[in-house]
Coordinates of C-alpha atoms in Angstrom, one line a residue:
M419 CA -1.5 -5.0 55.5
V420 CA -4.0 -2.4 54.2
S421 CA -7.6 -3.2 55.1
L422 CA -10.5 -1.6 53.2
S423 CA -14.1 -1.4 54.0
R424 CA -16.7 -3.2 51.9
R425 CA -17.8 0.0 50.3
S426 CA -14.2 1.0 49.4
L427 CA -13.6 -2.4 47.8
C428 CA -16.8 -2.0 45.7
V429 CA -15.6 1.4 44.5
V430 CA -12.1 0.1 43.6
F431 CA -13.7 -2.9 41.8
G432 CA -16.0 -0.6 39.9
V433 CA -13.1 1.5 38.8
G434 CA -11.2 -1.6 37.6
V435 CA -14.2 -2.9 35.6
V436 CA -14.7 0.6 34.0
L437 CA -11.0 0.7 33.0
L438 CA -11.1 -2.8 31.6
A439 CA -14.3 -2.0 29.6
G440 CA -12.8 1.3 28.5
G441 CA -9.6 -0.3 27.3
G442 CA -11.6 -3.0 25.4
I443 CA -13.8 -0.6 23.5
M444 CA -11.3 2.3 23.1
I445 CA -9.6 1.0 19.9
P446 CA -12.8 0.1 18.1
V447 CA -14.4 3.5 18.9
V448 CA -11.3 5.5 18.0
N449 CA -10.8 3.4 14.8
M450 CA -14.4 4.3 13.9
L451 CA -13.8 8.0 14.5
V452 CA -10.5 7.9 12.6
K453 CA -12.2 6.1 9.6
D454 CA -14.9 8.7 9.5
K455 CA -12.3 11.5 9.5
I456 CA -10.3 9.7 6.8
K457 CA -13.4 9.4 4.6
Q458 CA -14.1 13.1 5.0
T459 CA -10.5 13.9 4.1
V460 CA -9.8 11.6 1.1
I461 CA -13.1 11.8 -0.7
I462 CA -12.5 13.8 -3.9
S463 CA -14.4 17.0 -3.8
N464 CA -13.6 20.7 -4.1
T465 CA -14.1 21.2 -0.4
S466 CA -12.1 18.2 0.9
E467 CA -8.8 18.7 2.7
L468 CA -6.8 16.7 0.1
Y469 CA -8.4 18.4 -3.0
D470 CA -5.4 20.6 -3.6
V471 CA -3.0 17.7 -3.1
W472 CA -5.1 15.6 -5.5
S473 CA -5.4 18.3 -8.2
E474 CA -1.8 19.5 -8.1
P475 CA 0.4 17.1 -6.2
P476 CA 3.0 19.0 -4.1
L477 CA 5.2 16.0 -3.6
P478 CA 8.5 16.0 -5.6
I479 CA 8.2 13.7 -8.7
Y480 CA 11.3 12.9 -10.7
M481 CA 11.8 11.2 -14.1
Q482 CA 15.2 9.7 -14.5
F483 CA 16.3 8.6 -18.0
Y484 CA 19.1 6.1 -18.5
M485 CA 20.2 6.1 -22.1
F486 CA 21.8 3.1 -23.9
N487 CA 24.5 4.1 -26.3
L488 CA 25.1 1.6 -29.1
S489 CA 28.9 1.1 -29.2
N490 CA 29.1 -1.1 -32.4
P491 CA 26.4 0.1 -34.9
A492 CA 28.5 -1.0 -38.0
E493 CA 28.9 -4.5 -36.7
V494 CA 25.2 -4.8 -35.9
K495 CA 24.4 -4.0 -39.5
Q496 CA 26.7 -6.9 -40.4
G497 CA 24.8 -9.3 -38.1
K498 CA 26.8 -9.0 -34.9
K499 CA 25.4 -8.9 -31.4
P500 CA 24.7 -5.3 -30.2
F501 CA 26.7 -4.0 -27.2
L502 CA 25.3 -1.2 -25.1
V503 CA 26.7 1.3 -22.6
Q504 CA 24.4 2.8 -20.1
R505 CA 24.6 6.6 -19.5
G506 CA 22.8 8.7 -17.0
P507 CA 20.8 9.3 -15.1
Y508 CA 19.4 12.4 -16.8
T509 CA 16.9 13.7 -14.2
Y510 CA 13.9 15.8 -14.8
R511 CA 11.5 17.2 -12.2
E512 CA 7.9 16.4 -13.2
H513 CA 5.1 18.8 -12.5
R514 CA 1.5 17.5 -12.6
K515 CA -1.7 19.5 -12.7
K516 CA -5.3 18.4 -13.3
Y517 CA -7.5 20.8 -15.3
D518 CA -10.9 20.8 -16.9
I519 CA -12.2 19.2 -13.6
T520 CA -15.9 18.5 -13.7
F521 CA -17.8 16.7 -10.9
N522 CA -20.6 14.5 -12.2
E523 CA -23.9 13.6 -10.5
N524 CA -23.1 9.9 -10.4
G525 CA -20.3 10.3 -7.9
T526 CA -17.5 10.6 -10.5
V527 CA -15.1 13.4 -11.5
T528 CA -13.8 14.0 -15.0
Y529 CA -10.4 15.7 -15.6
R530 CA -7.3 15.9 -17.7
Q531 CA -3.8 16.0 -16.2
K532 CA -0.9 17.9 -17.8
R533 CA 2.7 16.8 -17.2
T534 CA 5.6 19.1 -17.6
F535 CA 9.3 18.2 -17.3
F536 CA 12.1 20.5 -16.1
F537 CA 15.7 19.4 -16.4
E538 CA 17.6 19.1 -13.0
R539 CA 21.3 19.5 -13.8
E540 CA 22.4 19.0 -10.2
M541 CA 20.7 15.6 -10.1
S542 CA 22.0 14.4 -13.4
V543 CA 25.2 12.8 -14.8
G544 CA 26.0 14.7 -18.0
D545 CA 24.3 17.3 -20.1
V546 CA 21.2 16.6 -22.1
E547 CA 22.1 19.3 -24.6
T548 CA 25.6 18.1 -25.5
D549 CA 25.7 14.4 -24.7
L550 CA 25.4 12.4 -27.9
I551 CA 23.7 9.0 -28.1
V552 CA 23.9 6.4 -30.9
T553 CA 20.7 4.6 -31.1
A554 CA 17.9 3.3 -33.4
N555 CA 16.2 5.7 -35.8
P556 CA 12.5 5.5 -35.1
P557 CA 11.1 7.2 -38.3
V558 CA 13.2 4.9 -40.6
L559 CA 12.3 1.8 -38.7
A560 CA 8.6 2.8 -38.7
V561 CA 8.7 3.2 -42.5
I562 CA 10.5 -0.1 -43.0
E563 CA 8.0 -1.8 -40.6
A564 CA 5.1 -0.4 -42.6
M565 CA 6.6 -1.7 -45.9
Q566 CA 6.9 -5.3 -44.8
H567 CA 3.8 -6.3 -46.7
A568 CA 4.1 -3.8 -49.5
P569 CA 4.9 -4.9 -53.1
P570 CA 8.6 -5.6 -53.7
A571 CA 8.9 -2.7 -56.2
L572 CA 7.6 -0.2 -53.6
R573 CA 9.9 -1.5 -51.0
T574 CA 12.9 -1.1 -53.3
L575 CA 11.8 2.4 -54.2
V576 CA 11.5 3.5 -50.5
S577 CA 14.9 1.9 -49.7
I578 CA 16.5 4.0 -52.5
A579 CA 14.8 7.1 -51.2
L580 CA 16.1 6.5 -47.7
R581 CA 19.6 6.0 -49.0
T582 CA 19.3 9.2 -51.1
Q583 CA 18.4 11.2 -48.0
Q584 CA 21.3 9.4 -46.1
E585 CA 18.8 7.9 -43.7
D586 CA 20.1 5.0 -41.7
I587 CA 18.5 2.6 -39.2
F588 CA 20.8 4.1 -36.6
M589 CA 21.1 7.8 -35.7
T590 CA 23.2 10.1 -33.5
H591 CA 21.4 12.8 -31.5
T592 CA 21.7 14.5 -28.2
V593 CA 19.8 13.2 -25.2
N594 CA 17.3 16.0 -25.3
E595 CA 16.7 15.6 -29.0
T596 CA 16.2 11.8 -28.6
L597 CA 13.7 12.3 -25.8
F598 CA 11.8 15.5 -26.6
G599 CA 12.2 15.9 -30.3
Y600 CA 14.1 16.9 -33.3
T601 CA 13.3 17.8 -36.9
D602 CA 13.9 14.9 -39.3
P603 CA 15.1 15.9 -42.8
A604 CA 13.5 12.9 -44.5
L605 CA 10.2 13.5 -42.8
K606 CA 10.4 17.1 -43.8
I607 CA 10.7 16.2 -47.5
L608 CA 7.9 13.6 -47.2
Q609 CA 5.6 16.0 -45.5
S610 CA 6.0 18.5 -48.3
Q611 CA 5.3 15.8 -50.9
F612 CA 2.6 13.8 -49.1
P613 CA 0.9 16.2 -46.6
D614 CA -2.1 13.8 -46.2
W615 CA 0.2 11.0 -45.0
F616 CA 2.8 12.9 -43.0
Y617 CA 1.5 15.5 -40.6
T618 CA 4.7 16.3 -38.8
D619 CA 8.5 16.2 -39.3
Y620 CA 9.2 16.5 -35.6
V621 CA 10.2 13.2 -33.9
G622 CA 10.9 12.3 -30.2
Y623 CA 9.9 9.6 -27.7
F624 CA 8.4 12.2 -25.3
I625 CA 7.1 14.9 -27.7
N626 CA 3.5 13.9 -26.8
K627 CA 4.1 13.6 -23.1
N628 CA 5.8 17.0 -22.2
D629 CA 3.4 19.9 -21.4
T630 CA 0.5 17.8 -22.5
D631 CA -2.1 15.4 -21.0
D632 CA -2.4 11.7 -21.6
G633 CA -6.2 11.5 -22.0
L634 CA -9.5 12.2 -20.4
Y635 CA -10.1 10.4 -17.1
T636 CA -13.3 9.8 -15.3
V637 CA -12.8 8.4 -11.8
F638 CA -15.0 7.7 -8.8
T639 CA -14.8 10.3 -6.0
G640 CA -15.7 7.8 -3.2
K641 CA -18.7 9.9 -2.2
N642 CA -21.2 7.1 -2.9
D643 CA -18.9 4.2 -2.1
I644 CA -15.6 4.8 -0.4
S645 CA -14.3 1.4 -1.7
N646 CA -14.4 2.9 -5.3
L647 CA -12.3 5.9 -4.4
G648 CA -9.9 6.8 -7.3
Q649 CA -11.0 3.8 -9.4
I650 CA -11.2 4.7 -13.1
D651 CA -14.8 4.6 -14.5
M652 CA -13.8 5.6 -18.1
Y653 CA -10.7 6.6 -20.0
N654 CA -11.3 8.8 -23.1
G655 CA -15.0 8.2 -22.7
S656 CA -14.8 4.4 -22.7
R657 CA -14.4 1.5 -20.2
Y658 CA -12.2 -0.3 -22.7
V659 CA -9.1 0.5 -24.9
S660 CA -9.0 -0.8 -28.4
Y661 CA -5.3 -1.8 -28.8
W662 CA -5.6 -5.4 -27.9
T663 CA -7.4 -8.5 -29.3
T664 CA -9.5 -9.7 -26.4
P665 CA -12.1 -7.9 -24.1
W666 CA -10.1 -9.0 -21.0
A667 CA -6.9 -7.4 -22.3
N668 CA -8.8 -4.2 -23.3
M669 CA -10.5 -3.7 -19.9
I670 CA -9.6 -0.6 -17.9
N671 CA -9.1 -1.6 -14.2
G672 CA -7.9 0.1 -11.1
S673 CA -6.8 3.7 -10.4
D674 CA -4.5 6.1 -12.2
G675 CA -1.8 5.2 -9.7
T676 CA -2.1 8.3 -7.4
I677 CA -4.8 7.2 -4.9
S678 CA -6.5 4.0 -4.1
P679 CA -9.4 3.0 -1.8
P680 CA -8.6 3.4 1.9
F681 CA -8.6 0.7 4.6
E682 CA -7.0 -1.8 2.4
H683 CA -5.0 -3.6 5.1
D684 CA -5.2 -7.1 3.6
T685 CA -5.5 -6.7 -0.1
K686 CA -3.1 -8.7 -2.2
Q687 CA -3.4 -6.8 -5.5
A688 CA -3.3 -3.2 -6.6
P689 CA -4.7 -2.7 -10.1
M690 CA -3.7 0.4 -12.0
F691 CA -4.2 1.7 -15.6
S692 CA -1.0 3.0 -17.3
S693 CA -1.4 5.1 -20.4
D694 CA 2.4 4.6 -21.0
V695 CA 1.8 0.9 -21.9
C696 CA -1.9 1.4 -22.9
R697 CA -3.2 -1.3 -20.6
S698 CA -4.1 -2.2 -17.0
V699 CA -1.5 -3.7 -14.8
F700 CA -1.6 -5.4 -11.3
G701 CA 0.8 -4.8 -8.5
V702 CA 1.2 -7.9 -6.3
Y703 CA 1.7 -7.5 -2.5
S704 CA 5.3 -8.2 -1.5
E705 CA 6.0 -7.0 2.0
D706 CA 5.4 -4.4 4.7
V707 CA 7.9 -1.5 4.6
K708 CA 8.2 1.9 6.2
T709 CA 9.1 5.4 5.0
T710 CA 12.2 7.1 6.4
Q711 CA 9.9 8.9 8.7
G712 CA 8.5 5.6 10.1
I713 CA 5.1 5.5 8.4
P714 CA 4.0 1.8 7.8
L715 CA 3.4 1.0 4.1
R716 CA 2.4 -2.0 2.0
R717 CA 4.6 -2.7 -1.0
F718 CA 3.3 -3.9 -4.3
L719 CA 5.6 -5.1 -7.1
G720 CA 5.2 -5.6 -10.8
S721 CA 4.0 -9.1 -11.3
P722 CA 6.1 -11.5 -13.5
L723 CA 2.8 -12.7 -15.0
E724 CA 2.1 -9.3 -16.5
L725 CA 4.6 -9.8 -19.2
A726 CA 4.7 -13.6 -19.2
N727 CA 4.3 -15.6 -22.4
V728 CA 1.0 -17.3 -23.2
T729 CA 2.3 -20.6 -21.9
E730 CA 2.9 -19.2 -18.4
N731 CA -0.1 -16.9 -18.5
P732 CA -2.8 -17.9 -21.1
D733 CA -4.7 -14.6 -20.5
N734 CA -1.9 -12.7 -22.1
I735 CA -2.9 -14.1 -25.5
G736 CA -4.9 -10.9 -25.9
F737 CA -1.7 -8.9 -25.9
C738 CA -0.3 -10.7 -28.9
T739 CA -0.4 -8.2 -31.8
P740 CA -1.4 -8.1 -34.5
D741 CA -2.7 -11.7 -33.9
E742 CA -2.0 -14.8 -31.9
T743 CA 0.9 -15.8 -34.2
K744 CA 2.9 -12.8 -33.1
C745 CA 3.3 -13.5 -29.4
L746 CA 6.5 -12.3 -27.9
P747 CA 8.8 -14.1 -25.4
S748 CA 8.3 -13.5 -21.7
G749 CA 9.2 -10.1 -20.4
L750 CA 8.2 -8.1 -23.6
L751 CA 5.1 -6.2 -24.6
N752 CA 4.5 -4.9 -28.1
I753 CA 2.8 -1.5 -27.8
S754 CA 3.2 -0.4 -31.5
N755 CA -0.6 -0.2 -31.8
C756 CA -0.7 2.7 -29.5
Q757 CA 2.5 4.4 -30.7
I758 CA 1.4 5.8 -34.0
V759 CA 3.0 8.8 -35.7
D760 CA 0.9 10.0 -38.7
Y761 CA -0.2 6.7 -40.2
F762 CA 2.9 4.7 -39.1
K763 CA 3.3 2.5 -36.1
I764 CA 6.6 2.9 -34.3
P765 CA 7.8 -0.7 -33.6
V766 CA 8.2 -0.1 -29.8
V767 CA 8.4 -2.9 -27.4
V768 CA 8.4 -2.3 -23.6
S769 CA 10.0 -4.4 -20.9
F770 CA 11.4 -4.0 -17.4
P771 CA 14.9 -2.3 -17.3
H772 CA 17.8 -4.4 -18.5
F773 CA 15.3 -7.1 -19.5
Y774 CA 14.6 -7.9 -15.9
L775 CA 12.3 -11.0 -15.7
A776 CA 12.6 -11.4 -19.5
D777 CA 13.3 -14.7 -21.2
P778 CA 17.0 -15.7 -21.0
T779 CA 17.3 -15.7 -24.8
V780 CA 16.2 -12.0 -24.9
Q781 CA 18.7 -11.1 -22.2
D782 CA 21.5 -12.9 -24.0
S783 CA 20.7 -11.2 -27.4
V784 CA 22.2 -7.9 -26.2
G785 CA 25.5 -7.2 -24.5
G786 CA 26.0 -4.7 -21.6
L787 CA 22.9 -5.4 -19.6
H788 CA 22.9 -6.4 -15.9
P789 CA 19.4 -6.9 -14.5
V790 CA 19.1 -6.4 -10.7
A791 CA 15.7 -6.7 -8.9
E792 CA 16.2 -3.9 -6.4
E793 CA 17.2 -1.4 -9.2
H794 CA 14.9 -2.5 -12.1
Q795 CA 11.6 -3.7 -10.6
T796 CA 8.5 -1.5 -10.3
A797 CA 7.4 -0.8 -6.7
V798 CA 4.5 1.1 -5.3
D799 CA 4.1 1.7 -1.6
L800 CA 0.6 2.4 -0.3
E801 CA -0.5 3.7 3.0
P802 CA -3.3 1.3 3.9
W803 CA -5.4 3.6 6.1
T804 CA -5.8 6.4 3.5
G805 CA -4.9 4.6 0.2
L806 CA -2.4 7.3 -0.6
V807 CA 0.7 6.4 -2.6
L808 CA 3.6 7.7 -0.4
R809 CA 6.4 6.1 -2.4
A810 CA 6.6 4.8 -5.9
F811 CA 9.2 3.7 -8.4
K812 CA 7.7 3.0 -11.9
R813 CA 10.5 1.6 -14.1
L814 CA 10.0 0.9 -17.8
Q815 CA 12.4 0.2 -20.7
I816 CA 11.8 1.3 -24.3
N817 CA 13.1 -1.0 -27.0
M818 CA 13.0 -1.0 -30.8
Y819 CA 12.3 -4.1 -32.8
L820 CA 15.0 -4.8 -35.4
T821 CA 14.6 -7.4 -38.1
N822 CA 15.5 -8.1 -41.7
V823 CA 12.9 -6.8 -44.1
Q824 CA 13.4 -7.9 -47.7
G825 CA 14.0 -5.1 -50.2
F826 CA 15.8 -2.9 -47.7
S827 CA 19.5 -2.9 -47.9
Q828 CA 19.6 -1.1 -44.5
T829 CA 18.4 -4.2 -42.8
A830 CA 19.8 -6.9 -45.0
N831 CA 22.1 -8.4 -42.4
V832 CA 20.8 -7.1 -39.1
P833 CA 20.0 -9.8 -36.4
T834 CA 16.4 -10.0 -35.2
V835 CA 16.7 -8.3 -31.8
F836 CA 14.9 -6.1 -29.4
L837 CA 17.3 -3.1 -29.1
P838 CA 17.1 -1.2 -25.8
I839 CA 16.9 2.6 -26.3
F840 CA 16.5 3.9 -22.7
W841 CA 14.9 3.1 -19.5
M842 CA 13.1 5.5 -17.1
N843 CA 12.5 5.6 -13.4
E844 CA 9.5 7.8 -12.5
S845 CA 9.7 8.2 -8.7
A846 CA 7.9 10.0 -6.0
V847 CA 8.7 9.9 -2.3
V848 CA 6.8 11.7 0.5
D849 CA 8.7 14.5 2.0
D850 CA 9.1 15.3 5.7
K851 CA 6.5 18.1 5.7
H852 CA 3.6 15.9 4.4
A853 CA 4.8 12.8 6.4
T854 CA 4.7 14.9 9.6
M855 CA 1.2 16.1 8.7
L856 CA 0.0 12.6 8.1
Q857 CA 1.6 11.3 11.3
R858 CA 0.0 14.1 13.4
Q859 CA -3.5 13.7 12.0
L860 CA -3.6 9.9 11.7
F861 CA -0.9 7.9 13.4
V862 CA -0.5 9.9 16.7
P863 CA -4.2 9.4 17.7
L864 CA -3.8 5.7 16.8
E865 CA -0.6 5.2 18.7
V866 CA -1.9 7.2 21.8
T867 CA -5.0 5.0 21.7
A868 CA -3.0 1.8 21.6
V869 CA -0.9 3.0 24.6
L870 CA -4.0 4.1 26.6
E871 CA -5.7 0.8 25.8
K872 CA -2.8 -1.1 27.3
V873 CA -2.6 1.2 30.4
F874 CA -6.4 0.9 31.0
M875 CA -6.3 -2.9 30.6
I876 CA -3.3 -3.3 32.9
V877 CA -4.5 -0.9 35.6
G878 CA -8.1 -2.2 35.4
G879 CA -6.9 -5.8 35.7
V880 CA -4.6 -5.0 38.6
L881 CA -7.5 -3.3 40.5
V882 CA -9.9 -6.2 39.9
V883 CA -7.3 -8.7 41.1
F884 CA -6.5 -6.5 44.1
V885 CA -10.2 -6.3 45.1
F886 CA -10.6 -10.0 44.7
G887 CA -7.5 -10.7 46.8
M888 CA -8.6 -8.3 49.6
S889 CA -12.1 -9.8 49.6
C890 CA -10.7 -13.3 50.0
R891 CA -8.4 -12.2 52.8
Q892 CA -11.2 -10.5 54.7
R893 CA -13.5 -13.5 54.3
Y894 CA -10.8 -15.8 55.7
T895 CA -10.1 -13.5 58.6
R896 CA -13.8 -13.4 59.6
F897 CA -14.1 -17.2 59.3
K898 CA -11.2 -17.6 61.7
Q899 CA -12.7 -15.3 64.2
T900 CA -16.2 -16.9 64.3
A901 CA -15.5 -20.6 63.8
L902 CA -13.5 -21.2 67.1
P903 CA -14.1 -20.1 70.8
P904 CA -11.5 -18.1 72.5
G905 CA -9.0 -19.9 74.8
P906 CA -7.1 -23.1 74.4
I907 CA -8.8 -26.1 72.7
P908 CA -9.3 -29.0 75.2
S909 CA -7.8 -32.3 74.5
T910 CA -10.3 -35.1 73.8
S911 CA -8.3 -37.4 76.1
S912 CA -9.3 -35.5 79.2
I913 CA -13.1 -35.7 78.5
S914 CA -14.9 -38.6 80.3
F915 CA -18.2 -39.9 79.1
A916 CA -19.0 -42.0 82.3
P917 CA -21.9 -40.8 84.5
P918 CA -20.8 -39.0 87.6
R919 CA -20.4 -40.9 90.8
M920 CA -22.6 -40.3 93.8
R921 CA -21.8 -40.8 97.5
N922 CA -21.4 -44.3 98.7
G923 CA -20.4 -45.5 95.3
E924 CA -23.7 -44.9 93.6
R925 CA -24.0 -43.6 90.1
M926 CA -26.4 -41.0 89.0
P927 CA -28.7 -42.4 86.4
L928 CA -28.4 -40.7 83.0
L929 CA -32.2 -40.8 82.7
R930 CA -34.4 -40.1 85.7
E931 CA -37.7 -41.9 86.2
R932 CA -40.7 -39.7 85.6
G933 CA -42.5 -39.0 88.9
N934 CA -39.5 -39.7 91.1
E935 CA -37.8 -36.5 90.2
Q936 CA -37.1 -34.2 93.1
P937 CA -36.8 -30.5 92.5
P938 CA -33.3 -29.3 93.1
P939 CA -32.7 -27.7 96.4
P940 CA -32.7 -23.9 96.4
P941 CA -29.3 -22.4 96.3
P942 CA -27.9 -21.4 99.6
A943 CA -28.5 -17.8 100.6
R944 CA -25.6 -15.5 100.3
N945 CA -24.9 -12.7 102.6
L946 CA -25.5 -9.6 100.5
P947 CA -24.5 -6.2 101.6
T948 CA -27.2 -4.0 103.0
V949 CA -28.1 -1.1 100.8
P950 CA -29.0 2.1 102.7
P951 CA -32.4 3.5 101.8
P952 CA -32.7 6.8 99.8
T953 CA -32.3 10.0 101.8
S954 CA -35.9 11.0 101.5
A955 CA -37.1 7.7 102.9
R956 CA -34.7 7.8 105.7
N957 CA -36.0 11.3 106.7
Q958 CA -39.6 10.1 106.8
S959 CA -38.8 7.2 109.1
E960 CA -37.0 9.4 111.5
A961 CA -39.9 11.7 111.6

């Protein structure tokens, strides 16, 4: 077996201890260095590495529209249940660009963000320019909604005017017209007669969202406090919106949905403000997932409590508009207060697609819907080290509120129902280029560090155990060599403890009397060989 000197063992032991210590402190040290690098990278400034990505996201963003075609409009006007047929998707590529960017002294940045949509025919089913959709007529329903509390005579007069212009509660338009606008004949006449009340004759669900911005944002850059990175400080110059009835409901919380604070490995909620629904929402942690490139992410889903009724979530009483007597069933949110055209509120109610998570009575009021969690829930996947959103699916359904308003023959027999118009899926998924860049700069150092830590700990542990074993072996060997004399070990049975016998049977006393002791005789002389004298001495004697 290999035998090492004491000095060699000390050297090996020292190497083992160093490896163990290095393995123990490697991950904390590397994590600290990685965190410092991430902070320098994600902080919003015009010199940071992610500034261009933040100001003009290069990731492909798509908006898919699924239109609901009303197959029985005449029957609905007679009080029958609406039946819908889903068409689509009609896919648009979305381009985002921030502009009017101003960095403020308090560690915030103010900007606007323009969104522009481009139709992607290859990713669509059908043609937005030719496919016709039968659906609710927003201008007519808005006028009828506004007349609910008007004098009966005025309601009758407006109803006659609508019939004269052949305006109905349902309309037929192309997909593109329904989404991005068309000229309404009745509004054109009203605009010419009442210019102070009607500013436009152009109507569409997305006319104010294409090639425009959705407001003025002021967010924290993370320079003063990295835990506030991307969090909204003000929207349109205020920390509150004014659409709801309680301060809690009007609060602006969270980010704009593009970046969140880094190092959120254990957070259970991801607050975001959505201008589409004019309120803050909270994603709830669901599970750990991975991108197709293998990057670990944390998934947050839209919470059922966000659209729950006031019995299930009393805080939602602030979203009952215009007052507490108008609370909607679970799964619905009335956003008509922030959907105003001229002076008229469009009776828009939002929900998850296909009334996913809505009250069963709402789901059963319309035919042709099939809610599926995987297809209709909102999901946001955050990378916890950087706070970047690497995958997102924001799904929202637009519905129109239909009800009987006295004085209007158009609604005399319609059932009270929330009629789905379309639902949209706004999605973004990190591409291979940016995933590879993130892996190279972040995950490769972390993975290499983890491997080296294990190697150092294993090798260091083996060396320490080896030195300990060799030391024990050498100690045992030295003990064997020094503890016993050489030769065979005598048997105790052959040893006599009796005093030796003298001649004539006498025994030698064990203790001699003092004064009677005789010195031992000198040893007999031995015949020693004669040594010749040195040569010089011999020569002198001869002389």
